[in-house]
PDB file of N, CA and C in Angstrom:
ATOM      1  N   MET A   1      21.803 -49.586  52.050  1.00  0.00           N
ATOM      2  CA  MET A   1      21.907 -48.506  53.005  1.00  0.00           C
ATOM      3  C   MET A   1      21.009 -47.361  52.547  1.00  0.00           C
ATOM      4  N   ARG A   2      20.200 -46.853  53.465  1.00  0.00           N
ATOM      5  CA  ARG A   2      19.295 -45.749  53.144  1.00  0.00           C
ATOM      6  C   ARG A   2      19.974 -44.418  53.409  1.00  0.00           C
ATOM      7  N   VAL A   3      19.641 -43.479  52.567  1.00  0.00           N
ATOM      8  CA  VAL A   3      20.165 -42.124  52.751  1.00  0.00           C
ATOM      9  C   VAL A   3      19.258 -41.397  53.729  1.00  0.00           C
ATOM     10  N   GLN A   4      19.842 -40.785  54.731  1.00  0.00           N
ATOM     11  CA  GLN A   4      19.054 -40.033  55.700  1.00  0.00           C
ATOM     12  C   GLN A   4      19.098 -38.552  55.327  1.00  0.00           C
ATOM     13  N   TYR A   5      17.925 -37.989  55.216  1.00  0.00           N
ATOM     14  CA  TYR A   5      17.810 -36.575  54.893  1.00  0.00           C
ATOM     15  C   TYR A   5      17.621 -35.777  56.175  1.00  0.00           C
ATOM     16  N   ARG A   6      18.159 -34.608  56.156  1.00  0.00           N
ATOM     17  CA  ARG A   6      18.020 -33.729  57.315  1.00  0.00           C
ATOM     18  C   ARG A   6      17.417 -32.426  56.849  1.00  0.00           C
ATOM     19  N   TYR A   7      16.442 -31.921  57.592  1.00  0.00           N
ATOM     20  CA  TYR A   7      15.776 -30.674  57.239  1.00  0.00           C
ATOM     21  C   TYR A   7      16.664 -29.503  57.639  1.00  0.00           C
ATOM     22  N   ASN A   8      16.937 -28.610  56.706  1.00  0.00           N
ATOM     23  CA  ASN A   8      17.757 -27.427  56.953  1.00  0.00           C
ATOM     24  C   ASN A   8      16.893 -26.203  56.659  1.00  0.00           C
ATOM     25  N   PRO A   9      16.358 -25.554  57.704  1.00  0.00           N
ATOM     26  CA  PRO A   9      15.448 -24.432  57.469  1.00  0.00           C
ATOM     27  C   PRO A   9      16.183 -23.257  56.822  1.00  0.00           C
ATOM     28  N   SER A  10      15.510 -22.649  55.862  1.00  0.00           N
ATOM     29  CA  SER A  10      16.085 -21.471  55.222  1.00  0.00           C
ATOM     30  C   SER A  10      14.966 -20.613  54.664  1.00  0.00           C
ATOM     31  N   VAL A  11      15.245 -19.339  54.563  1.00  0.00           N
ATOM     32  CA  VAL A  11      14.329 -18.385  53.953  1.00  0.00           C
ATOM     33  C   VAL A  11      15.095 -17.699  52.845  1.00  0.00           C
ATOM     34  N   VAL A  12      14.671 -17.876  51.637  1.00  0.00           N
ATOM     35  CA  VAL A  12      15.310 -17.326  50.438  1.00  0.00           C
ATOM     36  C   VAL A  12      16.796 -17.714  50.409  1.00  0.00           C
ATOM     37  N   GLY A  13      17.091 -18.892  50.879  1.00  0.00           N
ATOM     38  CA  GLY A  13      18.461 -19.382  50.835  1.00  0.00           C
ATOM     39  C   GLY A  13      19.321 -19.003  52.025  1.00  0.00           C
ATOM     40  N   PHE A  14      18.794 -18.240  52.962  1.00  0.00           N
ATOM     41  CA  PHE A  14      19.553 -17.838  54.147  1.00  0.00           C
ATOM     42  C   PHE A  14      19.218 -18.768  55.298  1.00  0.00           C
ATOM     43  N   THR A  15      20.209 -19.473  55.783  1.00  0.00           N
ATOM     44  CA  THR A  15      20.030 -20.369  56.927  1.00  0.00           C
ATOM     45  C   THR A  15      20.304 -19.597  58.218  1.00  0.00           C
ATOM     46  N   PRO A  16      19.867 -20.116  59.354  1.00  0.00           N
ATOM     47  CA  PRO A  16      20.157 -19.428  60.618  1.00  0.00           C
ATOM     48  C   PRO A  16      21.655 -19.239  60.868  1.00  0.00           C
ATOM     49  N   GLN A  17      22.476 -20.164  60.413  1.00  0.00           N
ATOM     50  CA  GLN A  17      23.923 -20.030  60.614  1.00  0.00           C
ATOM     51  C   GLN A  17      24.477 -18.857  59.810  1.00  0.00           C
ATOM     52  N   VAL A  18      24.000 -18.681  58.593  1.00  0.00           N
ATOM     53  CA  VAL A  18      24.458 -17.565  57.750  1.00  0.00           C
ATOM     54  C   VAL A  18      24.001 -16.242  58.343  1.00  0.00           C
ATOM     55  N   VAL A  19      22.763 -16.199  58.795  1.00  0.00           N
ATOM     56  CA  VAL A  19      22.235 -14.957  59.382  1.00  0.00           C
ATOM     57  C   VAL A  19      23.002 -14.607  60.657  1.00  0.00           C
ATOM     58  N   ALA A  20      23.271 -15.597  61.501  1.00  0.00           N
ATOM     59  CA  ALA A  20      24.008 -15.345  62.743  1.00  0.00           C
ATOM     60  C   ALA A  20      25.423 -14.854  62.459  1.00  0.00           C
ATOM     61  N   ARG A  21      26.003 -15.263  61.355  1.00  0.00           N
ATOM     62  CA  ARG A  21      27.351 -14.815  61.020  1.00  0.00           C
ATOM     63  C   ARG A  21      27.357 -13.384  60.503  1.00  0.00           C
ATOM     64  N   TRP A  22      26.301 -12.953  59.798  1.00  0.00           N
ATOM     65  CA  TRP A  22      26.281 -11.631  59.191  1.00  0.00           C
ATOM     66  C   TRP A  22      25.660 -10.541  60.065  1.00  0.00           C
ATOM     67  N   VAL A  23      24.871 -10.891  61.065  1.00  0.00           N
ATOM     68  CA  VAL A  23      24.208  -9.874  61.900  1.00  0.00           C
ATOM     69  C   VAL A  23      25.208  -8.940  62.584  1.00  0.00           C
ATOM     70  N   PRO A  24      26.278  -9.395  63.201  1.00  0.00           N
ATOM     71  CA  PRO A  24      27.215  -8.454  63.835  1.00  0.00           C
ATOM     72  C   PRO A  24      27.876  -7.505  62.827  1.00  0.00           C
ATOM     73  N   ILE A  25      28.163  -8.012  61.655  1.00  0.00           N
ATOM     74  CA  ILE A  25      28.809  -7.168  60.643  1.00  0.00           C
ATOM     75  C   ILE A  25      27.863  -6.064  60.196  1.00  0.00           C
ATOM     76  N   PHE A  26      26.613  -6.452  59.894  1.00  0.00           N
ATOM     77  CA  PHE A  26      25.638  -5.445  59.479  1.00  0.00           C
ATOM     78  C   PHE A  26      25.314  -4.484  60.616  1.00  0.00           C
ATOM     79  N   GLY A  27      25.357  -4.966  61.855  1.00  0.00           N
ATOM     80  CA  GLY A  27      25.133  -4.081  62.996  1.00  0.00           C
ATOM     81  C   GLY A  27      26.206  -3.014  63.114  1.00  0.00           C
ATOM     82  N   LEU A  28      27.457  -3.404  62.937  1.00  0.00           N
ATOM     83  CA  LEU A  28      28.550  -2.425  63.006  1.00  0.00           C
ATOM     84  C   LEU A  28      28.460  -1.414  61.867  1.00  0.00           C
ATOM     85  N   TRP A  29      28.199  -1.900  60.653  1.00  0.00           N
ATOM     86  CA  TRP A  29      28.064  -0.975  59.521  1.00  0.00           C
ATOM     87  C   TRP A  29      26.864  -0.050  59.699  1.00  0.00           C
ATOM     88  N   GLY A  30      25.763  -0.578  60.218  1.00  0.00           N
ATOM     89  CA  GLY A  30      24.578   0.254  60.452  1.00  0.00           C
ATOM     90  C   GLY A  30      24.833   1.320  61.502  1.00  0.00           C
ATOM     91  N   GLY A  31      25.536   0.948  62.571  1.00  0.00           N
ATOM     92  CA  GLY A  31      25.874   1.933  63.594  1.00  0.00           C
ATOM     93  C   GLY A  31      26.788   3.019  63.058  1.00  0.00           C
ATOM     94  N   ALA A  32      27.765   2.628  62.259  1.00  0.00           N
ATOM     95  CA  ALA A  32      28.674   3.623  61.674  1.00  0.00           C
ATOM     96  C   ALA A  32      27.931   4.544  60.717  1.00  0.00           C
ATOM     97  N   LEU A  33      27.028   3.993  59.917  1.00  0.00           N
ATOM     98  CA  LEU A  33      26.247   4.841  59.006  1.00  0.00           C
ATOM     99  C   LEU A  33      25.324   5.772  59.775  1.00  0.00           C
ATOM    100  N   GLY A  34      24.745   5.277  60.878  1.00  0.00           N
ATOM    101  CA  GLY A  34      23.877   6.126  61.694  1.00  0.00           C
ATOM    102  C   GLY A  34      24.631   7.294  62.311  1.00  0.00           C
ATOM    103  N   LEU A  35      25.811   7.015  62.855  1.00  0.00           N
ATOM    104  CA  LEU A  35      26.622   8.100  63.426  1.00  0.00           C
ATOM    105  C   LEU A  35      27.077   9.076  62.350  1.00  0.00           C
ATOM    106  N   GLY A  36      27.450   8.552  61.191  1.00  0.00           N
ATOM    107  CA  GLY A  36      27.836   9.425  60.079  1.00  0.00           C
ATOM    108  C   GLY A  36      26.689  10.320  59.647  1.00  0.00           C
ATOM    109  N   ALA A  37      25.482   9.763  59.609  1.00  0.00           N
ATOM    110  CA  ALA A  37      24.313  10.566  59.232  1.00  0.00           C
ATOM    111  C   ALA A  37      24.037  11.648  60.261  1.00  0.00           C
ATOM    112  N   LEU A  38      24.194  11.326  61.544  1.00  0.00           N
ATOM    113  CA  LEU A  38      23.978  12.342  62.580  1.00  0.00           C
ATOM    114  C   LEU A  38      24.953  13.510  62.444  1.00  0.00           C
ATOM    115  N   PHE A  39      26.197  13.209  62.218  1.00  0.00           N
ATOM    116  CA  PHE A  39      27.175  14.284  62.105  1.00  0.00           C
ATOM    117  C   PHE A  39      27.055  15.014  60.773  1.00  0.00           C
ATOM    118  N   PHE A  40      26.561  14.337  59.753  1.00  0.00           N
ATOM    119  CA  PHE A  40      26.312  15.003  58.477  1.00  0.00           C
ATOM    120  C   PHE A  40      25.129  15.961  58.598  1.00  0.00           C
ATOM    121  N   LEU A  41      24.133  15.587  59.405  1.00  0.00           N
ATOM    122  CA  LEU A  41      22.940  16.412  59.598  1.00  0.00           C
ATOM    123  C   LEU A  41      23.077  17.360  60.784  1.00  0.00           C
ATOM    124  N   GLU A  42      24.261  17.459  61.346  1.00  0.00           N
ATOM    125  CA  GLU A  42      24.498  18.305  62.519  1.00  0.00           C
ATOM    126  C   GLU A  42      24.095  19.769  62.325  1.00  0.00           C
ATOM    127  N   PRO A  43      24.308  20.391  61.172  1.00  0.00           N
ATOM    128  CA  PRO A  43      23.944  21.804  61.035  1.00  0.00           C
ATOM    129  C   PRO A  43      22.444  22.086  61.085  1.00  0.00           C
ATOM    130  N   ILE A  44      21.607  21.076  60.919  1.00  0.00           N
ATOM    131  CA  ILE A  44      20.160  21.283  60.949  1.00  0.00           C
ATOM    132  C   ILE A  44      19.739  21.476  62.408  1.00  0.00           C
ATOM    133  N   PRO A  45      19.096  22.610  62.728  1.00  0.00           N
ATOM    134  CA  PRO A  45      18.760  22.899  64.126  1.00  0.00           C
ATOM    135  C   PRO A  45      17.879  21.840  64.787  1.00  0.00           C
ATOM    136  N   ARG A  46      16.953  21.269  64.061  1.00  0.00           N
ATOM    137  CA  ARG A  46      16.069  20.275  64.673  1.00  0.00           C
ATOM    138  C   ARG A  46      16.849  19.035  65.102  1.00  0.00           C
ATOM    139  N   VAL A  47      17.786  18.591  64.299  1.00  0.00           N
ATOM    140  CA  VAL A  47      18.610  17.430  64.658  1.00  0.00           C
ATOM    141  C   VAL A  47      19.494  17.780  65.842  1.00  0.00           C
ATOM    142  N   ARG A  48      20.076  18.960  65.801  1.00  0.00           N
ATOM    143  CA  ARG A  48      20.967  19.390  66.886  1.00  0.00           C
ATOM    144  C   ARG A  48      20.209  19.481  68.207  1.00  0.00           C
ATOM    145  N   ASN A  49      19.014  20.096  68.206  1.00  0.00           N
ATOM    146  CA  ASN A  49      18.277  20.286  69.461  1.00  0.00           C
ATOM    147  C   ASN A  49      17.594  19.012  69.934  1.00  0.00           C
ATOM    148  N   ALA A  50      17.056  18.219  69.020  1.00  0.00           N
ATOM    149  CA  ALA A  50      16.271  17.050  69.417  1.00  0.00           C
ATOM    150  C   ALA A  50      17.132  15.837  69.738  1.00  0.00           C
ATOM    151  N   ILE A  51      18.289  15.707  69.109  1.00  0.00           N
ATOM    152  CA  ILE A  51      19.082  14.483  69.290  1.00  0.00           C
ATOM    153  C   ILE A  51      20.429  14.763  69.936  1.00  0.00           C
ATOM    154  N   LEU A  52      21.216  15.634  69.300  1.00  0.00           N
ATOM    155  CA  LEU A  52      22.614  15.778  69.714  1.00  0.00           C
ATOM    156  C   LEU A  52      22.770  16.456  71.074  1.00  0.00           C
ATOM    157  N   MET A  53      21.935  17.444  71.378  1.00  0.00           N
ATOM    158  CA  MET A  53      22.075  18.133  72.658  1.00  0.00           C
ATOM    159  C   MET A  53      21.614  17.281  73.833  1.00  0.00           C
ATOM    160  N   LYS A  54      20.936  16.169  73.575  1.00  0.00           N
ATOM    161  CA  LYS A  54      20.452  15.303  74.654  1.00  0.00           C
ATOM    162  C   LYS A  54      21.419  14.168  74.986  1.00  0.00           C
ATOM    163  N   ILE A  55      22.590  14.171  74.373  1.00  0.00           N
ATOM    164  CA  ILE A  55      23.609  13.187  74.730  1.00  0.00           C
ATOM    165  C   ILE A  55      24.164  13.592  76.096  1.00  0.00           C
ATOM    166  N   PRO A  56      24.178  12.686  77.090  1.00  0.00           N
ATOM    167  CA  PRO A  56      24.472  13.077  78.464  1.00  0.00           C
ATOM    168  C   PRO A  56      25.759  13.878  78.677  1.00  0.00           C
ATOM    169  N   VAL A  57      26.894  13.433  78.233  1.00  0.00           N
ATOM    170  CA  VAL A  57      28.148  14.107  78.564  1.00  0.00           C
ATOM    171  C   VAL A  57      28.535  15.124  77.495  1.00  0.00           C
ATOM    172  N   LEU A  58      28.258  14.829  76.249  1.00  0.00           N
ATOM    173  CA  LEU A  58      28.712  15.661  75.140  1.00  0.00           C
ATOM    174  C   LEU A  58      27.676  16.659  74.640  1.00  0.00           C
ATOM    175  N   GLY A  59      26.499  16.697  75.222  1.00  0.00           N
ATOM    176  CA  GLY A  59      25.415  17.528  74.714  1.00  0.00           C
ATOM    177  C   GLY A  59      25.710  19.013  74.714  1.00  0.00           C
ATOM    178  N   SER A  60      26.492  19.490  75.660  1.00  0.00           N
ATOM    179  CA  SER A  60      26.770  20.926  75.721  1.00  0.00           C
ATOM    180  C   SER A  60      27.656  21.395  74.570  1.00  0.00           C
ATOM    181  N   TYR A  61      28.305  20.471  73.876  1.00  0.00           N
ATOM    182  CA  TYR A  61      29.139  20.843  72.732  1.00  0.00           C
ATOM    183  C   TYR A  61      28.298  21.473  71.623  1.00  0.00           C
ATOM    184  N   TRP A  62      27.056  21.007  71.470  1.00  0.00           N
ATOM    185  CA  TRP A  62      26.197  21.493  70.397  1.00  0.00           C
ATOM    186  C   TRP A  62      25.297  22.648  70.828  1.00  0.00           C
ATOM    187  N   ASP A  63      25.471  23.136  72.048  1.00  0.00           N
ATOM    188  CA  ASP A  63      24.678  24.277  72.514  1.00  0.00           C
ATOM    189  C   ASP A  63      25.218  25.548  71.863  1.00  0.00           C
ATOM    190  N   ARG A  64      24.402  26.180  71.051  1.00  0.00           N
ATOM    191  CA  ARG A  64      24.814  27.396  70.352  1.00  0.00           C
ATOM    192  C   ARG A  64      23.929  28.551  70.812  1.00  0.00           C
ATOM    193  N   PRO A  65      24.362  29.271  71.828  1.00  0.00           N
ATOM    194  CA  PRO A  65      23.542  30.389  72.311  1.00  0.00           C
ATOM    195  C   PRO A  65      23.499  31.522  71.281  1.00  0.00           C
ATOM    196  N   VAL A  66      22.345  32.189  71.227  1.00  0.00           N
ATOM    197  CA  VAL A  66      22.160  33.295  70.298  1.00  0.00           C
ATOM    198  C   VAL A  66      22.592  34.580  70.987  1.00  0.00           C
ATOM    199  N   ASP A  67      23.395  35.359  70.308  1.00  0.00           N
ATOM    200  CA  ASP A  67      23.830  36.644  70.834  1.00  0.00           C
ATOM    201  C   ASP A  67      22.600  37.543  71.005  1.00  0.00           C
ATOM    202  N   PRO A  68      22.488  38.257  72.148  1.00  0.00           N
ATOM    203  CA  PRO A  68      21.306  39.104  72.366  1.00  0.00           C
ATOM    204  C   PRO A  68      21.119  40.148  71.259  1.00  0.00           C
ATOM    205  N   ASN A  69      22.176  40.586  70.623  1.00  0.00           N
ATOM    206  CA  ASN A  69      22.028  41.558  69.538  1.00  0.00           C
ATOM    207  C   ASN A  69      21.402  40.931  68.289  1.00  0.00           C
ATOM    208  N   ASP A  70      21.545  39.630  68.127  1.00  0.00           N
ATOM    209  CA  ASP A  70      20.994  38.937  66.969  1.00  0.00           C
ATOM    210  C   ASP A  70      19.587  38.379  67.218  1.00  0.00           C
ATOM    211  N   SER A  71      19.124  38.426  68.451  1.00  0.00           N
ATOM    212  CA  SER A  71      17.822  37.869  68.793  1.00  0.00           C
ATOM    213  C   SER A  71      16.704  38.774  68.249  1.00  0.00           C
ATOM    214  N   PRO A  72      15.688  38.201  67.623  1.00  0.00           N
ATOM    215  CA  PRO A  72      14.604  39.047  67.085  1.00  0.00           C
ATOM    216  C   PRO A  72      13.674  39.576  68.175  1.00  0.00           C
ATOM    217  N   PHE A  73      13.772  39.068  69.393  1.00  0.00           N
ATOM    218  CA  PHE A  73      12.865  39.507  70.459  1.00  0.00           C
ATOM    219  C   PHE A  73      13.528  40.451  71.402  1.00  0.00           C
TER     220      PHE A  73
END
């Protein structure tokens, strides 16, 4: 009886089945880290104006109007 070999593609030991199993987990962790980074960087005006204020429903939460007495102009 001959032994039949089957080709199992892998890159550095990672097969498509292993990658397919871990992608959703890494996606959830990456999304959580991204949101955590956004809220950690919230006090920086550039992050607040460029990213957070452009969120459709919640953007007005980060709108911080300057009091006319504090305005340099």
